[in-house]
Short mmCIF file of C-alpha atoms in Angstrom, two decimals:
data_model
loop_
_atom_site.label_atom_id
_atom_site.label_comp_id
_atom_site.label_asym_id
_atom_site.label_seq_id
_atom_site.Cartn_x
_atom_site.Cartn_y
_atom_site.Cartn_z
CA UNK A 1 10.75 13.00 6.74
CA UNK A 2 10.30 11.37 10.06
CA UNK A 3 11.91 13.89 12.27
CA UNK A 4 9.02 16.46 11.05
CA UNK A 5 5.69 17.23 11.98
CA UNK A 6 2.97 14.96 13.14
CA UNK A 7 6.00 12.21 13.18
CA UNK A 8 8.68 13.86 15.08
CA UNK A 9 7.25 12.47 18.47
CA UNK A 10 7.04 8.46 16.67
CA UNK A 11 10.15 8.52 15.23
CA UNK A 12 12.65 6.27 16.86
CA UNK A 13 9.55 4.08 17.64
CA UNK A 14 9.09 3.65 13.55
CA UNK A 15 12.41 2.96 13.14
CA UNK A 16 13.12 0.15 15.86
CA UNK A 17 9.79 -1.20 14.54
CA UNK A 18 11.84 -1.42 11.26
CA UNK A 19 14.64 -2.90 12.13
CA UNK A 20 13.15 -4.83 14.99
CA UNK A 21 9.56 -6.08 13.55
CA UNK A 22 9.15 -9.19 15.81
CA UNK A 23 9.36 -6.98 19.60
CA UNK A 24 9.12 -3.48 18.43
CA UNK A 25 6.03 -3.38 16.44
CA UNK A 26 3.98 -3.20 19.66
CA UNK A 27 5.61 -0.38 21.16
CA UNK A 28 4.83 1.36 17.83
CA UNK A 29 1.17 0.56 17.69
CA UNK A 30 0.75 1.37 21.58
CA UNK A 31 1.96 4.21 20.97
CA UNK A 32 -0.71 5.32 17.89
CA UNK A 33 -3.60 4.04 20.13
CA UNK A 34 -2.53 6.37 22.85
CA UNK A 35 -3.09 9.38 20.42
CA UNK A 36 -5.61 8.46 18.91
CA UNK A 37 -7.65 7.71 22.19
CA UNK A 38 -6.36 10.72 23.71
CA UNK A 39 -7.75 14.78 23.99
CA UNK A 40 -6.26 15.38 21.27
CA UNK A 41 -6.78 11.83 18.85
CA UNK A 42 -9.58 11.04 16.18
CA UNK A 43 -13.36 11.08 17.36
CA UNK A 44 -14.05 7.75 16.49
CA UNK A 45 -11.47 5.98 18.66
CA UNK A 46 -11.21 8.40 21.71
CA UNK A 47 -15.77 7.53 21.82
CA UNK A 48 -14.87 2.98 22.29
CA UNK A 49 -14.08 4.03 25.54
CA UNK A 50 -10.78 2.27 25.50
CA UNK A 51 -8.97 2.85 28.57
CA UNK A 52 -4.98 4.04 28.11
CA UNK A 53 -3.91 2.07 31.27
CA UNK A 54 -4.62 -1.70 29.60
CA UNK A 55 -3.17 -0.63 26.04
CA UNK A 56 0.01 0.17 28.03
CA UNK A 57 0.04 -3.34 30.25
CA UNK A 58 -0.78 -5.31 27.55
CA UNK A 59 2.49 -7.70 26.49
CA UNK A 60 1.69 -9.18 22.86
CA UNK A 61 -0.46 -7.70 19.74
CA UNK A 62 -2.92 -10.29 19.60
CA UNK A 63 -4.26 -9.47 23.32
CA UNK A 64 -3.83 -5.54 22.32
CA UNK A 65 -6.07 -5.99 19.19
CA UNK A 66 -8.43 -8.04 21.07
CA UNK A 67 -8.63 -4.81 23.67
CA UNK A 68 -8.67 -2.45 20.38
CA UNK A 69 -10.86 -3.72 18.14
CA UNK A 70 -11.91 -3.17 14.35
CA UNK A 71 -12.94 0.35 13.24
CA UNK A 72 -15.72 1.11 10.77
CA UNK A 73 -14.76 1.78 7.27
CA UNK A 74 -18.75 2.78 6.31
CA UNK A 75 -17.81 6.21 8.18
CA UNK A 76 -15.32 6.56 5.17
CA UNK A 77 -18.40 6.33 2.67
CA UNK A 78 -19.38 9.89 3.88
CA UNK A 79 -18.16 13.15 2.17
CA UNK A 80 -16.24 14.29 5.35
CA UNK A 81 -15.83 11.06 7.19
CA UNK A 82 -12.77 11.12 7.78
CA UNK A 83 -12.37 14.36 8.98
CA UNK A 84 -14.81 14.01 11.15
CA UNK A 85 -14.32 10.35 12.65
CA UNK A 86 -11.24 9.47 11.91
CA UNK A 87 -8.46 12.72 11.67
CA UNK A 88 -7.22 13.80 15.00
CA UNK A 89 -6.81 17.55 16.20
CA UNK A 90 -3.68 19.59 14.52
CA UNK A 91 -3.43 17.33 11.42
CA UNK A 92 -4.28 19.45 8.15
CA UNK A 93 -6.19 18.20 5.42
CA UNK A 94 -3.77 20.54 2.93
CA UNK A 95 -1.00 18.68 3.66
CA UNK A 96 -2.38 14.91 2.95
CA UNK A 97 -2.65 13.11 0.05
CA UNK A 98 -6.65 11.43 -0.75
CA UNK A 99 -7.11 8.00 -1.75
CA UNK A 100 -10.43 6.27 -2.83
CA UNK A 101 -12.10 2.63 -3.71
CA UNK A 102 -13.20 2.00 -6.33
CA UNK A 103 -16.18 0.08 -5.01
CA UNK A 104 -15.45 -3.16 -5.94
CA UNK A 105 -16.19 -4.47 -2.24
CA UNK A 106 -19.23 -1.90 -1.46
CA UNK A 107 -19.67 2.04 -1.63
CA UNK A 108 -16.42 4.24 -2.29
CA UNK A 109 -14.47 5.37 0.86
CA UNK A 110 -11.94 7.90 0.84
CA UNK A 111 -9.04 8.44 3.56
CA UNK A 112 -5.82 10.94 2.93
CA UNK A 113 -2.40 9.70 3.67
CA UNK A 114 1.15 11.82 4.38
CA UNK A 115 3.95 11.99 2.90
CA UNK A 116 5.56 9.67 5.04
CA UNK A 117 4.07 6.50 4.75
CA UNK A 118 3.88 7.25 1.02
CA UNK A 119 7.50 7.45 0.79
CA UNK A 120 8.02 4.38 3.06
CA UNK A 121 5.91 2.71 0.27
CA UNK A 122 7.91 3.77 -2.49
CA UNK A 123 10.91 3.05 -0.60
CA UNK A 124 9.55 -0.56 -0.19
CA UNK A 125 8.71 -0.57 -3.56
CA UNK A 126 12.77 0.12 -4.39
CA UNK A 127 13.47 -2.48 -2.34
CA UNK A 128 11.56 -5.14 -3.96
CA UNK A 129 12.15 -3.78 -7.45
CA UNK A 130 16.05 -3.92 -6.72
CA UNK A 131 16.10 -7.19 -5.53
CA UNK A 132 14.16 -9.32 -8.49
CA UNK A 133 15.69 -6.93 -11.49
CA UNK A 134 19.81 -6.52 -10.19
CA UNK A 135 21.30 -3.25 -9.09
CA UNK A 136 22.67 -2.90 -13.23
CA UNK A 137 18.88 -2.59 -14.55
CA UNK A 138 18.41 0.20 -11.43
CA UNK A 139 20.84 2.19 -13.26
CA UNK A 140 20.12 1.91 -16.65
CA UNK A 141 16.62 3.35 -15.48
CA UNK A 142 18.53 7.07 -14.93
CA UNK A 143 16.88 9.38 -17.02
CA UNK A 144 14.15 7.07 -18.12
CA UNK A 145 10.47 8.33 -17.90
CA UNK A 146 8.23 6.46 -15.04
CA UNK A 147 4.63 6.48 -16.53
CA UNK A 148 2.38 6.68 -13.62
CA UNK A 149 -1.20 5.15 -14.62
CA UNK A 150 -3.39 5.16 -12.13
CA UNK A 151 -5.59 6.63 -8.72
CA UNK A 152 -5.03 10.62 -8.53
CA UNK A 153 -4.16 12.06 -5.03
CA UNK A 154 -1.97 9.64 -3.23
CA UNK A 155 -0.77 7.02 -5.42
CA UNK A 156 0.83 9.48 -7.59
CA UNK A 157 2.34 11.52 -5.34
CA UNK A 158 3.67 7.54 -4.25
CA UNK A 159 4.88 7.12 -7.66
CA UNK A 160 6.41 10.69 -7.66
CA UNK A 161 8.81 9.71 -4.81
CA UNK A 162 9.92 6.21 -6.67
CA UNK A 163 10.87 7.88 -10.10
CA UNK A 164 13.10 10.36 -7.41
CA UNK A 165 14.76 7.70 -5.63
CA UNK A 166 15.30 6.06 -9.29
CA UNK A 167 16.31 9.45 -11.09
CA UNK A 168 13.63 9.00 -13.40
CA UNK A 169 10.85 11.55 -14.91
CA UNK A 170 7.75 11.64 -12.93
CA UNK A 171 4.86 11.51 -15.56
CA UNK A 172 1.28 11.61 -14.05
CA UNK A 173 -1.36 9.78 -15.71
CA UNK A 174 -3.76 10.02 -12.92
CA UNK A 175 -7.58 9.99 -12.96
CA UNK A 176 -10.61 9.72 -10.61
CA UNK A 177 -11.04 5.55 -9.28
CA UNK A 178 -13.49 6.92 -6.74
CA UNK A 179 -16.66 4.45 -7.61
CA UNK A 180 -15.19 3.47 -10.66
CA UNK A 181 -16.18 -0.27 -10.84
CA UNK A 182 -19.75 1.12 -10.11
CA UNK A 183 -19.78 2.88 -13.44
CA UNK A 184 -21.10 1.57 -16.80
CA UNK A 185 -18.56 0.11 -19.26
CA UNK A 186 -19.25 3.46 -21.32
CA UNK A 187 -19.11 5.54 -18.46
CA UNK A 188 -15.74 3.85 -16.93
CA UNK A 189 -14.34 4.61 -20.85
CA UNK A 190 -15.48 8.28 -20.79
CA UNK A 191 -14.01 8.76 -17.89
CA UNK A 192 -10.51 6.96 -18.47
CA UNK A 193 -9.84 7.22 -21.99
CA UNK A 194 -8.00 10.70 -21.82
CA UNK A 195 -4.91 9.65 -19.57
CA UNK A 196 -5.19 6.17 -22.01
CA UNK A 197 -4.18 8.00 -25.00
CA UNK A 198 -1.76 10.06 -23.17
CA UNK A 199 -0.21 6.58 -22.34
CA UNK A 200 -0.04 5.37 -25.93
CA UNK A 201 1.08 8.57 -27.00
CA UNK A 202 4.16 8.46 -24.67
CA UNK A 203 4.90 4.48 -25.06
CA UNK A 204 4.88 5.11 -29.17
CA UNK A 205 7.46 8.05 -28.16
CA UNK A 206 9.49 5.31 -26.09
CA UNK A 207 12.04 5.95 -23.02
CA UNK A 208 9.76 4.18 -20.86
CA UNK A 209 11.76 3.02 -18.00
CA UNK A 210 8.84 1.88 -15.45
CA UNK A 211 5.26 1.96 -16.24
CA UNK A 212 2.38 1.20 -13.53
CA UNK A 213 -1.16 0.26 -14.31
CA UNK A 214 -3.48 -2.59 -13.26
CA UNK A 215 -3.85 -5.96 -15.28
CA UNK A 216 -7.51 -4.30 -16.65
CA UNK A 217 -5.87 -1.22 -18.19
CA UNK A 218 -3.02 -3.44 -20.16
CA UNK A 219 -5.63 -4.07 -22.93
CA UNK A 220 -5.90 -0.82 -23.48
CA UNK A 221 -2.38 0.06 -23.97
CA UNK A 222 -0.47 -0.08 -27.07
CA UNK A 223 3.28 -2.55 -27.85
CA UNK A 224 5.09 -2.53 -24.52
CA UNK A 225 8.15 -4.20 -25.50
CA UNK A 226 9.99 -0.67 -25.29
CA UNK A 227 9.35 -0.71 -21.63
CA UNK A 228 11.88 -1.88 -19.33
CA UNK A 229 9.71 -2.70 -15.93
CA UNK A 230 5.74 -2.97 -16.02
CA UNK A 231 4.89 -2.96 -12.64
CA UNK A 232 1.36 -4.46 -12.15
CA UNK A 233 -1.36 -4.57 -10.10
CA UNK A 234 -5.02 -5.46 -10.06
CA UNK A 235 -7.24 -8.40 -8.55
CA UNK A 236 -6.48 -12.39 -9.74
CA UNK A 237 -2.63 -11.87 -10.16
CA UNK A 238 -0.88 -14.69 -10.26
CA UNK A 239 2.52 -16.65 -10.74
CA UNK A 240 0.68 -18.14 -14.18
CA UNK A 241 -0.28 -14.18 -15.03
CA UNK A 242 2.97 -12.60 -14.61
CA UNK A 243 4.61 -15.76 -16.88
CA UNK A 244 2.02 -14.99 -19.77
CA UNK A 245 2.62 -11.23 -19.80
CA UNK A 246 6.63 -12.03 -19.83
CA UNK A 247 6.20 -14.86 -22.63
CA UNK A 248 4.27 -11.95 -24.55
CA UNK A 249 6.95 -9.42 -23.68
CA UNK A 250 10.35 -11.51 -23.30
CA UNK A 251 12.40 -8.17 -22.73
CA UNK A 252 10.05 -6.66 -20.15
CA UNK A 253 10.45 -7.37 -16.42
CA UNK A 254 6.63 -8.09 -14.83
CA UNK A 255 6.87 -6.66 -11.07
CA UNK A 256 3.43 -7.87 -9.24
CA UNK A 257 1.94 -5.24 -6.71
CA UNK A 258 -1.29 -5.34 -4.66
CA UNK A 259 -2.91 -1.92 -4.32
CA UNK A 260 -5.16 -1.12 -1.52
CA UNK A 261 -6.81 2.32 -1.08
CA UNK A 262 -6.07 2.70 2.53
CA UNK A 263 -2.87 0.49 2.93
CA UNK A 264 -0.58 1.83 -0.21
CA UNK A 265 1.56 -0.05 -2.51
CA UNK A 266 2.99 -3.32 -1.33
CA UNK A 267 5.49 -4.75 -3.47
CA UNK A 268 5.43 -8.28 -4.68
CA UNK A 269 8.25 -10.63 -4.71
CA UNK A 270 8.40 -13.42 -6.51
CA UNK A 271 9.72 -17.05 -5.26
CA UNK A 272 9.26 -20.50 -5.62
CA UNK A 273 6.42 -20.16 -8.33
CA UNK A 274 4.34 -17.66 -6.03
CA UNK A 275 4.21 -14.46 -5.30
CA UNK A 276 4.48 -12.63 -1.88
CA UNK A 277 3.40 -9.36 -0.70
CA UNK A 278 5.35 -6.88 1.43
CA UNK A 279 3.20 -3.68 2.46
CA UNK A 280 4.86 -0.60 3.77
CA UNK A 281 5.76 -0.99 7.52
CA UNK A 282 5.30 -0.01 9.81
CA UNK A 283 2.77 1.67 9.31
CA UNK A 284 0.53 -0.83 7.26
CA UNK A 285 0.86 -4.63 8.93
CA UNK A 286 -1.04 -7.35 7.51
CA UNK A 287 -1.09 -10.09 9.76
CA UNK A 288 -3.62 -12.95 9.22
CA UNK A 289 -5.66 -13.93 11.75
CA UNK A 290 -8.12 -17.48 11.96
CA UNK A 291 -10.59 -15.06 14.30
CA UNK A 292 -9.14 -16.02 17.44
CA UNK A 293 -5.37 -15.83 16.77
CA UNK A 294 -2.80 -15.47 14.09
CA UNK A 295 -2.20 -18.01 12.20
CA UNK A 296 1.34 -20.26 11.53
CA UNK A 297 3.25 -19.55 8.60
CA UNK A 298 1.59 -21.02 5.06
CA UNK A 299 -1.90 -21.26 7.01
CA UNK A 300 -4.43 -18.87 5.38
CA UNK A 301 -7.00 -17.09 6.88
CA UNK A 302 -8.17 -13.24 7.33
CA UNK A 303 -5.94 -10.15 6.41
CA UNK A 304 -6.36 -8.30 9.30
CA UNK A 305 -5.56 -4.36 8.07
CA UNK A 306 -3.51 -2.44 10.66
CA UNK A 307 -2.76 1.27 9.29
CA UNK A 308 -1.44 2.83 11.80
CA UNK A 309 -0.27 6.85 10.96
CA UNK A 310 -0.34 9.77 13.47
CA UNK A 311 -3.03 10.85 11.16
CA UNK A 312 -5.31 7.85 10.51
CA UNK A 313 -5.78 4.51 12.43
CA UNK A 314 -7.63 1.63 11.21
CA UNK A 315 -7.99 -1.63 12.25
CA UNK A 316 -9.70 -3.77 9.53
CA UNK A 317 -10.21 -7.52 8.58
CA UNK A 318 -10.43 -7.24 4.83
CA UNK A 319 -9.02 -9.73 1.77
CA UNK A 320 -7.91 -13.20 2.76
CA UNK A 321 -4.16 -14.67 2.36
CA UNK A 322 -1.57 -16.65 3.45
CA UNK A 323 1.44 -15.94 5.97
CA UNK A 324 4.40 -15.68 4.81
CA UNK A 325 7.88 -15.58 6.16
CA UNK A 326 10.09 -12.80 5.82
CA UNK A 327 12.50 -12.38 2.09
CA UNK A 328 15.52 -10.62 1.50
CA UNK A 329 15.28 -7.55 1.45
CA UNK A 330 12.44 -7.22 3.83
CA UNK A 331 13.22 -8.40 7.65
CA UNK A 332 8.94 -8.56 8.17
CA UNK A 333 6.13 -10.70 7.32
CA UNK A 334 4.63 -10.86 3.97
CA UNK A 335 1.51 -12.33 3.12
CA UNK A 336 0.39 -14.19 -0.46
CA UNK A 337 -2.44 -15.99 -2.00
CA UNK A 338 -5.13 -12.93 -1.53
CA UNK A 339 -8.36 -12.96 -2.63
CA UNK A 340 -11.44 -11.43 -1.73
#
């Protein structure tokens, strides 16, 4: 996927950056900035009037992000603002995948992703599932249906390119999140109870390998102890949470994942009675920042978002968290503890 398209000209800078997150990260990122500030780049960053000469001299990310900035997610609330603020020139809107809020922190925002970081995610998402469940359980999941309950648009075509790598059937229970937490408890039911009873009816059929869905749709769902892996997400996961669900359901594994409209999946791993995030580098970073610096590992303080994507740049501060070292399998930083 990376030698094509919009990605052909980042590729070997992607892939140092993955196998080299401490040095080549930078080089990465510089190189994102220089499109997107360029003839050619997104309107929003190519009007801050950031010049190309210091991204290139600068040495180290803080002093680059210092130069760079934040962006402004309120363009997103618009209809078309990311086509018009944030998309540079040749990227098509046919070939991306949308993903909305579901204004939980303030008005919905939409952005579209590619099929590349997707797939990075999913590949993450492998990763982390692989190492807490043993390369056995993997297998047994051949053949197994992957019930996909969640965002339409870009988490499922996400979730699509898991249940491939896994050899699983794709089955998408997708629906509309954008504004959902806005809605009326009636509203929120009208609107999701369709692709709910499409759930039950497939977990009363059983040959559910992996299911997905957030902590506030498991009340809704019928006996899960046919399930193999319940990967979860949602806001106010915890160690404590995922032990509860697993003393309900002894034969289920509980995989903990923290979903973010703009920055994907990012997988959770679980150590030492806590659970740490991994997003989808290198093109979503989350390093956390004290508003001067970056902080030392176990110190919390801001999440500052970095997406970078030949089609979509965004610098954000957004949840809070802690810093966390790098875990087998992932060679980068992680972050835990987040909250709003």
């Amino acid at each position: 996927y990376l030698s094509r398209s919009n990605y052909a000209p980042y590729r070997n800078f992607a892939l140092e950056a993955r196998k080299d997150p401490t040095n080549a990260y930078i080089d990465y990122l510089k190189n994102i900035l220089l499109l997107n500030i360029s003839d050619v780049g997104s309107p929003y960053w190519r009007g801050r009037g950031i010049s190309s000469e210091r991204i290139k001299k600068t040495e180290t990310l803080s002093d680059l992000l210092k130069i760079v900035g934040e962006g402004d997610t309120t363009l997103l609330e618009r209809e078309d603002g990311f086509v018009k603020a944030y998309m540079p020139k040749g990227v098509r809107l046919d070939d991306l995948y949308s993903s909305s809020s579901s204004g939980t922190t303030g008005n919905p925002k939409t952005i579209y992703h590619s099929l590349v970081p997707l797939t990075t995610s999913a590949l993450n998402e492998a990763f982390g599932i692989k190492e807490q469940i043993g390369y056995d359980e993997i297998r047994r999941l051949e053949g197994t249906k992957l019930l996909a309950l969640g965002p339409k648009g870009a988490y499922q075509k996400e979730l699509e390119e898991l249940a491939k790598m896994f050899k699983m059937e794709y089955v998408n229970l997708g629906f509309n999140t954008a504004g959902l937490k806005k809605l009326s408890p009636e509203e929120m039911m009208m609107r999701i109870s369709p692709v709910v009873a499409r759930a039950n009816e497939e977990l009363q059929k059983g040959g559910i390998g992996l299911l997905t869905a957030s902590k506030e749709a498991i009340p809704w769902l019928g006996d899960l102890k046919r399930v193999k892996i319940v990967k979860l997400s949602g806001t106010g996961i915890d160690f404590k949470t995922i032990r509860r669900y697993e003393e309900t359901y002894p034969e289920v594994y509980f995989i903990p994942s923290y979903g973010h409209y703009a920055a994907m999946s990012s997988i959770g791993i679980i150590r030492n009675s806590k659970i740490v995030y991994f997003p989808s580098w290198p093109f979503s970073y989350f390093p956390v920042h004290d508003g001067h610096d970056f902080v030392r590992y176990s110190r919390k303080g801001d999440i500052l978002m970095i997406l970078a994507h030949p089609e979509f740049l965004l610098i954000k501060r957004d949840d809070r968290g802690i810093r966390e070292r790098p875990q087998n399998p992932f060679s980068f930083d992680g972050v835990s503890d987040i909250s709003r």
